[in-house]
XYZ file of C-alpha atoms in Angstrom:
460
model
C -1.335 181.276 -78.020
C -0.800 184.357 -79.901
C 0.535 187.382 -78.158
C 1.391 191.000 -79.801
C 2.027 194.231 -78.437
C 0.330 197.947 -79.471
C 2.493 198.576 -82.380
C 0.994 195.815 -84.179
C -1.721 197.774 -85.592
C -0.521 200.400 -88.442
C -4.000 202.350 -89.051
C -7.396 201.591 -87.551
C -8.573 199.758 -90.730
C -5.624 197.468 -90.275
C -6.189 197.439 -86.067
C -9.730 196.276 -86.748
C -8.951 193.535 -89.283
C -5.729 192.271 -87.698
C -7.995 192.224 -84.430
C -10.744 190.146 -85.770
C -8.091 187.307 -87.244
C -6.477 186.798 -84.104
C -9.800 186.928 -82.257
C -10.323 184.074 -84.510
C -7.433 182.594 -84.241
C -7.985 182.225 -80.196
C -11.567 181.247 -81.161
C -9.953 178.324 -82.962
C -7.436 177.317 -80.429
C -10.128 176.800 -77.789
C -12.274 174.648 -80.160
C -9.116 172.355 -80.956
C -8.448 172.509 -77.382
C -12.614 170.607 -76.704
C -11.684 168.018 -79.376
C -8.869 166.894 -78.245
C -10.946 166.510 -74.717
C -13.626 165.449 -75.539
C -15.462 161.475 -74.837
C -17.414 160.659 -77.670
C -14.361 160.595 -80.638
C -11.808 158.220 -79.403
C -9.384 159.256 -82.558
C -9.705 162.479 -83.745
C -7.022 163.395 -87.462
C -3.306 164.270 -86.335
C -0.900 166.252 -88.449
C 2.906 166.389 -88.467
C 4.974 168.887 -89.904
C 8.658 167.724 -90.084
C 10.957 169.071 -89.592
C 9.152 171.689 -87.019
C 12.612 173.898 -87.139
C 14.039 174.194 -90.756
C 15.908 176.655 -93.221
C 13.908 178.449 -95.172
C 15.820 176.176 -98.023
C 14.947 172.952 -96.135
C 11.882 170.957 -97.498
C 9.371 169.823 -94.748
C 7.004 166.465 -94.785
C 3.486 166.988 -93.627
C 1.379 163.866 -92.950
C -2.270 163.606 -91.966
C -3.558 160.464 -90.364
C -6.776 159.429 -88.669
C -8.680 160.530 -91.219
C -11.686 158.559 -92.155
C -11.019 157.143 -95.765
C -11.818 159.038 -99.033
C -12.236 162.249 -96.994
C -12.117 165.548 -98.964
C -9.558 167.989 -96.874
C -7.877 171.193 -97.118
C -4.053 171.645 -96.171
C -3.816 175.381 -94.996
C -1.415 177.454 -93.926
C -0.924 180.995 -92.334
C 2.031 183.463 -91.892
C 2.466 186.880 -90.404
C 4.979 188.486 -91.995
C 7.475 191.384 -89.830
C 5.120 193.884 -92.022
C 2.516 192.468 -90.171
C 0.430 191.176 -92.627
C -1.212 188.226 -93.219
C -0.297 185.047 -95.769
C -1.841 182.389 -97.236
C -1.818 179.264 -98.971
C -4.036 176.367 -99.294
C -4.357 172.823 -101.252
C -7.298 170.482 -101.788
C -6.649 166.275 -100.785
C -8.689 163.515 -100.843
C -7.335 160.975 -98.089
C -6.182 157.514 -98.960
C -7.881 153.802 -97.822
C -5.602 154.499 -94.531
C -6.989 158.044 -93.831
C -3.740 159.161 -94.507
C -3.192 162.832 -96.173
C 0.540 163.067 -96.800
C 1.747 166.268 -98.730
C 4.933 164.903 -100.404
C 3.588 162.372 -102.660
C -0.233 163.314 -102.937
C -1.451 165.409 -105.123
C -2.937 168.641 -104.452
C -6.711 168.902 -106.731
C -6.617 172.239 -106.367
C -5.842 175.675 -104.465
C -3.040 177.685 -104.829
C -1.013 174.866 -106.030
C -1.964 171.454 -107.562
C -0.258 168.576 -107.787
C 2.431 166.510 -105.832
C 4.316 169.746 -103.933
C 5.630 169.395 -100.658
C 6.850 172.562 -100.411
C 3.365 174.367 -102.176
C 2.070 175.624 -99.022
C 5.072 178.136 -98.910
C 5.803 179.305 -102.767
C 2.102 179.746 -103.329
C 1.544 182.172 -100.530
C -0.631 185.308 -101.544
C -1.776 187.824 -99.691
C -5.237 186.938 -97.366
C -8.287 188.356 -98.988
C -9.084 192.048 -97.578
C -4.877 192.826 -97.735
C -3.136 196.110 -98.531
C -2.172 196.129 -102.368
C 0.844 195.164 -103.554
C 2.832 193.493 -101.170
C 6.304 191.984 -101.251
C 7.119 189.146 -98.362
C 10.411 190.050 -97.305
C 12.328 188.719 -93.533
C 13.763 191.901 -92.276
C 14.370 190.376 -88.607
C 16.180 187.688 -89.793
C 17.069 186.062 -85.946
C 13.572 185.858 -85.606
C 11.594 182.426 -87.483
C 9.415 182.490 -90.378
C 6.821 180.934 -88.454
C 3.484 179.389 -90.518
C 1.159 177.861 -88.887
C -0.190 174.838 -91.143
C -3.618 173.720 -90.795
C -6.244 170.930 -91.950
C -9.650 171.144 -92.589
C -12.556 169.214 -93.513
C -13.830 169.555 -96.925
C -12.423 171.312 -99.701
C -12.199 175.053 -98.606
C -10.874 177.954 -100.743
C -11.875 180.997 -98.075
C -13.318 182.121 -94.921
C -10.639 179.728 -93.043
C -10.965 182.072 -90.204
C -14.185 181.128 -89.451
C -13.418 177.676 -89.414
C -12.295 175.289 -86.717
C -9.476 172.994 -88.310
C -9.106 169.488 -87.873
C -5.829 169.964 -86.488
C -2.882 172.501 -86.428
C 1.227 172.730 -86.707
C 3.332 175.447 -86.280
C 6.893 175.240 -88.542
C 9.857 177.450 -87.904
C 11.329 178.613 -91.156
C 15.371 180.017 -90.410
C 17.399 182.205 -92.678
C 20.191 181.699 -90.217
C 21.839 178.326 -88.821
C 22.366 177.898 -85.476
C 26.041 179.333 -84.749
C 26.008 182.038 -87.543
C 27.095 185.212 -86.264
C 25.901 188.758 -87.310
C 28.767 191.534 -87.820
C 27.950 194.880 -88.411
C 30.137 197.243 -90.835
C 30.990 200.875 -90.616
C 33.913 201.203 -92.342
C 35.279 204.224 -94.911
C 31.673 204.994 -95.139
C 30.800 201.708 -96.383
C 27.780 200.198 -94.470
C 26.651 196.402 -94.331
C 25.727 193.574 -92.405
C 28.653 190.208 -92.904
C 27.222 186.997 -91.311
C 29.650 184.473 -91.101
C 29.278 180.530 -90.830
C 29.916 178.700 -87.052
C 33.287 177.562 -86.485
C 36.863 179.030 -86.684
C 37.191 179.709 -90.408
C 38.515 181.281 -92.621
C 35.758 180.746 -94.929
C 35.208 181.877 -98.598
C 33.316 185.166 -98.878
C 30.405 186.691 -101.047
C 29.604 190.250 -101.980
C 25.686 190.613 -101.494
C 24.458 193.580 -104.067
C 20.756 193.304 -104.424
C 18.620 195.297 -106.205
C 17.362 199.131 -106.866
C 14.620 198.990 -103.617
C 17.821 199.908 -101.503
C 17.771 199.474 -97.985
C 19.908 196.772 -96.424
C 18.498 193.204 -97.375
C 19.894 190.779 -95.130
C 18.244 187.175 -95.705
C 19.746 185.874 -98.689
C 23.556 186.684 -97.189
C 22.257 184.512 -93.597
C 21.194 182.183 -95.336
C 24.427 181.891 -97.681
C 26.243 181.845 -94.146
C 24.249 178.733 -93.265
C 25.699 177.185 -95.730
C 29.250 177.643 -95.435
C 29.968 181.223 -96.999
C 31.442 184.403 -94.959
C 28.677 186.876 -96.878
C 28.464 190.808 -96.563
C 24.974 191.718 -97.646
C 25.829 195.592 -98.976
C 23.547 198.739 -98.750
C 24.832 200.775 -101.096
C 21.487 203.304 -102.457
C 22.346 206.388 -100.624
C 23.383 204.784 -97.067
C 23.821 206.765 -94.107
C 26.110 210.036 -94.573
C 26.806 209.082 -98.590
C 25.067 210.617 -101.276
C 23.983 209.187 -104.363
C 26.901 211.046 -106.236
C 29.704 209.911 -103.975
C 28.605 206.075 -104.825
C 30.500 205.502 -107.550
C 33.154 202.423 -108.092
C 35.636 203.560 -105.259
C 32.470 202.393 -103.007
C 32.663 199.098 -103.988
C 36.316 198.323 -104.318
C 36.338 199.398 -100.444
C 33.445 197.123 -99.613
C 35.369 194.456 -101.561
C 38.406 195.128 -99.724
C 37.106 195.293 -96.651
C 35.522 191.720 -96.952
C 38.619 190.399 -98.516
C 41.519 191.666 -95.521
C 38.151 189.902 -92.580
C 40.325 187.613 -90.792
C 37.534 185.339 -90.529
C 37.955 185.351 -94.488
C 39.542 182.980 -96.688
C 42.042 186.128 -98.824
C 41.277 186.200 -102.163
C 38.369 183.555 -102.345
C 35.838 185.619 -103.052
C 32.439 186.013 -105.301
C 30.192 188.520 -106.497
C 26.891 187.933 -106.439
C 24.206 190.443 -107.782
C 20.467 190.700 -108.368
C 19.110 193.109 -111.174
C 20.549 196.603 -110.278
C 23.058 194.950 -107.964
C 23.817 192.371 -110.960
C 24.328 195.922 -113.621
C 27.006 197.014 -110.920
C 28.740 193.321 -110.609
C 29.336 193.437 -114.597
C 30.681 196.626 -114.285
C 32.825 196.225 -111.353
C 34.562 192.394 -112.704
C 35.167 194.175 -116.416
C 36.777 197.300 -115.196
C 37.758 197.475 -111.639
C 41.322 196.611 -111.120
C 40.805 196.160 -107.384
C 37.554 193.907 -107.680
C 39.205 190.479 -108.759
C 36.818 187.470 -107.471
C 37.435 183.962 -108.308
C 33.332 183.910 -109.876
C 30.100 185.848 -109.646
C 26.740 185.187 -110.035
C 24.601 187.881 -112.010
C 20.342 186.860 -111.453
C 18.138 189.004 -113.622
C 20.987 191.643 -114.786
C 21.968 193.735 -117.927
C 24.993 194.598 -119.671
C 23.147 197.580 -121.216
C 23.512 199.837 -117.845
C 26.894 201.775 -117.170
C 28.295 202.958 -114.158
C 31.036 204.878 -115.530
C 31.345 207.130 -112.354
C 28.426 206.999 -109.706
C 24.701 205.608 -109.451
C 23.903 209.298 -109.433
C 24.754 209.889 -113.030
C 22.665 206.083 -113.959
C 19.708 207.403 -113.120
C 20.184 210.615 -114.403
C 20.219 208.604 -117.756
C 17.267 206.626 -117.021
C 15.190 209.384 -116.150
C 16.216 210.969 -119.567
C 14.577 207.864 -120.947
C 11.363 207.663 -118.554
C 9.318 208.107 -121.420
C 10.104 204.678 -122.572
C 8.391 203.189 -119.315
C 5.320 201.143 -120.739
C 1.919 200.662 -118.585
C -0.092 198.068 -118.953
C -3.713 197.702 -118.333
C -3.641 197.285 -114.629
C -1.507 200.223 -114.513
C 1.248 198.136 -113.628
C 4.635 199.632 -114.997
C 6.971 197.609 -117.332
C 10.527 198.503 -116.738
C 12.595 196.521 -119.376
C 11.850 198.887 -122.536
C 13.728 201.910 -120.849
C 17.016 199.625 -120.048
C 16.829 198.516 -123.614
C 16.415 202.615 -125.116
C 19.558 203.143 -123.245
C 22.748 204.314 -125.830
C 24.196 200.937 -127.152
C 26.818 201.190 -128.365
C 28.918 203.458 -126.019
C 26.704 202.211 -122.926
C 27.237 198.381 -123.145
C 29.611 196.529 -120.323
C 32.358 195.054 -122.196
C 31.900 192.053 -120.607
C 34.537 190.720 -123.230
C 37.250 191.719 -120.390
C 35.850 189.393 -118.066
C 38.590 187.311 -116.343
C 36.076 185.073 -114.323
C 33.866 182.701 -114.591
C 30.136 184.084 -114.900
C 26.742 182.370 -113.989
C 23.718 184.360 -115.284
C 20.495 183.409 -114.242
C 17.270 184.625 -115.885
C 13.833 183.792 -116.347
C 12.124 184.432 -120.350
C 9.350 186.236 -118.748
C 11.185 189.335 -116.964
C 9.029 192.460 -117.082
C 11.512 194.137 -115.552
C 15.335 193.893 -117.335
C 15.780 192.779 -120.738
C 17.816 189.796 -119.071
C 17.704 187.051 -121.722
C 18.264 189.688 -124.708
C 20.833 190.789 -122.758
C 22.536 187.407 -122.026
C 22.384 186.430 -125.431
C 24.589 189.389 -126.615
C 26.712 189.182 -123.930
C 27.622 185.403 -125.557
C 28.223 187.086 -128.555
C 30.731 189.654 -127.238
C 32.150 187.237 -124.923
C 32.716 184.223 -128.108
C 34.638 187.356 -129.725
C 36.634 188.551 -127.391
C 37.749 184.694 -126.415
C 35.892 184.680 -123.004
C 33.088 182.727 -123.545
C 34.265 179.479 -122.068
C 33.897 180.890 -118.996
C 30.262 181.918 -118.998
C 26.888 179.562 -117.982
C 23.752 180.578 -118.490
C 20.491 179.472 -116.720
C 17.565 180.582 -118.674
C 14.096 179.707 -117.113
C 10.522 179.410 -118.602
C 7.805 181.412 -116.929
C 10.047 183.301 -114.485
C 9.880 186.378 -113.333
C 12.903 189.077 -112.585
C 12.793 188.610 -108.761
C 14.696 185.399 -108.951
C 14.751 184.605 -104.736
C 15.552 182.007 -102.208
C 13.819 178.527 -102.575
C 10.353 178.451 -101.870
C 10.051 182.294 -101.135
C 6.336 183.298 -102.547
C 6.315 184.411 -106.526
C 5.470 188.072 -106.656
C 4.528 189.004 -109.915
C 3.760 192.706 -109.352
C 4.157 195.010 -106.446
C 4.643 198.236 -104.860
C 8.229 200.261 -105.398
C 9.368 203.417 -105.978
C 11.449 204.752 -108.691
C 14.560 206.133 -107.473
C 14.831 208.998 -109.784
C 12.170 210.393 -108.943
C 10.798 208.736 -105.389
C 7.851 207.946 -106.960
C 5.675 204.989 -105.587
C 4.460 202.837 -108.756
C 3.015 199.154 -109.037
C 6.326 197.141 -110.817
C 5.264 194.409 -113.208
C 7.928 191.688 -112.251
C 6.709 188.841 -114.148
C 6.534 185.010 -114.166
C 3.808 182.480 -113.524
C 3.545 180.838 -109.659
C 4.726 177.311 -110.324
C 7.404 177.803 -112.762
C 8.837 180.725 -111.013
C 9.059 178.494 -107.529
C 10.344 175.281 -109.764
C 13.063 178.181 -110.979
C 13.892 179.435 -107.311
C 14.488 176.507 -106.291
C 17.000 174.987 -108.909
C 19.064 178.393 -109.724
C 19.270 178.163 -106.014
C 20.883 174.643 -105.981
C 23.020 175.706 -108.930
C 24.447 179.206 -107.624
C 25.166 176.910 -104.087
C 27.285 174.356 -106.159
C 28.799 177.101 -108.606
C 30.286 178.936 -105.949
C 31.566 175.902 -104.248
C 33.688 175.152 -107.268
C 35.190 178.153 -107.742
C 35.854 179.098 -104.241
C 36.962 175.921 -102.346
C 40.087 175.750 -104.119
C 43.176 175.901 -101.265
């Protein structure tokens, strides 16, 4: 049973539609609740989902049995995100000579995924029909589950679910946090995060979080690099709580660095970098010229070289709104980002990256609407071969991926809402990537950037 309070409902569009899912929802409860009563079916179709409390990294089984044989049946499943709207994803089966439907080595006919994908029910989530446009999935209560409720249907469905009664129904707990991992807040020399570090005693090696150029303070992706073994301080660092724009400059940073480097709970001078797009521009800036900013690695996902930080983020955007004009729009007036980073002075503006004293994992997908991150990686292997760096940079380059490079089996979002920082705007951002790549992509870099960051920071 379902339960939600009054400040569920946003607007009385959203009240109305919300309303009638959950309505349906019950509807659907009571009708499983008469089959599994009822006399004249002596076996009616179970499903497991295992396991029903997982990471959000952690693959799950789901089996169907009781089926009758050769049965056409749709694997479904539902999430309501902390935005309070709904998800979903769905695959077409056919079930064996046994009756059996099991998700990680049949094939899906159809859907939102096809094939043999365990995990499809999860990186092919899309927003349910009727939806506000442009959404992003993001966990902002992070000691609170992902829950999705996974169902199975007969025949081969591809809408009005709702209105359905399902075969049978799972609920799975997704976690960004393992048990034990604790939640420390910082306000410190004006320098606000969130550091979540692992169970135990420690010390443990420690990550610098810098995402992207949404600001706010993103959380997930530094719990769930506590769960596995990392002291990480996810930084909010776009104009944070009594700190302008113009007073973030590198200073900012170094004290964020140094703060997370003197934690007694961390391992001293083990530490990484690890950025995502804008938060990627500032870790190339910070490793080639800060001399307090020394980590033993960092990780740069969907950066560029091309954007200088020479004294504060103010100033950055002042340049790239002198360059707006270089912004292209497509014909879904979606806006394509990556021609503005790439108008940007070269010469005098490039990171010289050949000062690097680290060793550098860049990960980037070919189809990247939104930073010129392959161009960019590619020169940055020139400059680094010259200056007699190169050996320690790896590049991951992915096919049909996007720019928001995220946790494994997060949904692909190839365009949605944000607003331009320059200007506050609110604009439709063309990301990029296709669904299954991207979600093949997420989940590798992910294994990769785990193992990288092992090997350069579990050195005594």
């Amino acid at each position: 049973m379902y339960y939600f309070t009054a400040a569920f409902f946003n607007s009385k569009l959203r009240c109305v539609a919300n309303l009638t899912i959950l309505k349906q929802i019950n509807r659907v409860d009571n009708l499983i609740s008469l089959r599994s009563v009822s006399t004249q079916k002596r076996t009616c179709p179970l499903l497991s989902v295992q396991p029903v409390r997982g990471l959000l990294d952690e693959k799950f089984q789901i089996a169907v049995t009781n089926l009758p044989p050769n049965q056409k049946v749709t694997l479904h499943s539902l999430h309501q995100s902390d935005d309070k709207d709904f998800w979903e994803a769905f695959g077409h089966y056919v079930s064996d000579e046994h009756g059996s439907v099991t998700g990680f080595k049949d094939e899906s006919l159809g859907g939102t995924y096809d094939g043999t994908e365990p995990v499809g029910l999860l990186w092919s989530m899309r927003p349910i029909p009727g939806s506000r446009h442009g959404l992003r999935l993001r966990k902002r209560d992070i000691f609170r589950p992902m829950e999705v409720r996974i169902s199975v249907y007969n025949g081969h469905l591809s809408q009005g679910f709702s209105h359905q009664a399902p075969l049978a129904t799972s609920v799975t707990e997704r976690w960004y946090v393992a048990p034990g991992v604790k939640r420390v807040n910082i306000r410190e020399k004006e320098i606000r995060g969130t550091l979540f570090l692992p169970p135990g005693s420690g010390p443990y090696p420690g990550v610098l979080d810098l995402w992207g150029g949404g600001g706010g303070l993103v959380e997930y992706r530094s719990a769930l690099l506590a769960s596995h073994g990392f002291a990480s301080m996810a930084l909010e660092y776009l104009a944070p709580e009594d700190l302008s724009l113009e007073d973030t400059d590198a200073s900012y940073f170094e004290k964020a660095y140094q703060i997370l480097n003197n934690h007694p709970m961390v391992k001293k001078d083990h530490l990484a970098v690890l950025g995502l797009s804008l938060g990627s521009a500032i870790t190339l800036n910070m490793v080639s010229y800060s001399k307090v900013i020394k980590p033993q690695c960092c990780v740069c996902i969907s950066g560029s070289h091309l954007m200088p930080v020479e004294k504060s983020l103010s100033e950055l955007f002042e340049l790239m709104k002198n360059h707006e004009d270089k912004l292209c729009v497509n014909e879904d007036n979606q806006v394509i980002y990556r021609n503005l980073i790439l108008s940007l002075p070269c010469q005098s503006g490039k990171v010289d990256v050949g000062r690097i004293k680290c060793p550098l994992l860049l990960v980037n997908g070919d189809d990247d609407q939104n930073f010129p991150a392959v161009e960019s990686a590619e020169d940055m292997a020139m400059m680094m071969d010259k200056a007699g760096n190169r050996h320690l940079l790896e590049i991951l380059t992915y096919p049909d991926t996007g720019h928001l490079i995220e946790p494994p089996y997060s949904p692909h979002f190839r365009a949605t809402k944000y607003k331009l920082q320059w200007t506050k705007e609110r604009i439709v951002m063309l990301w990029g990537g296709q669904t299954k790549p991207h979600a093949y992509a997420q989940e590798d870099a992910w294994k990769k950037i785990l193992a990288f960051l092992w090997q350069h920071l579990s050195a005594p």
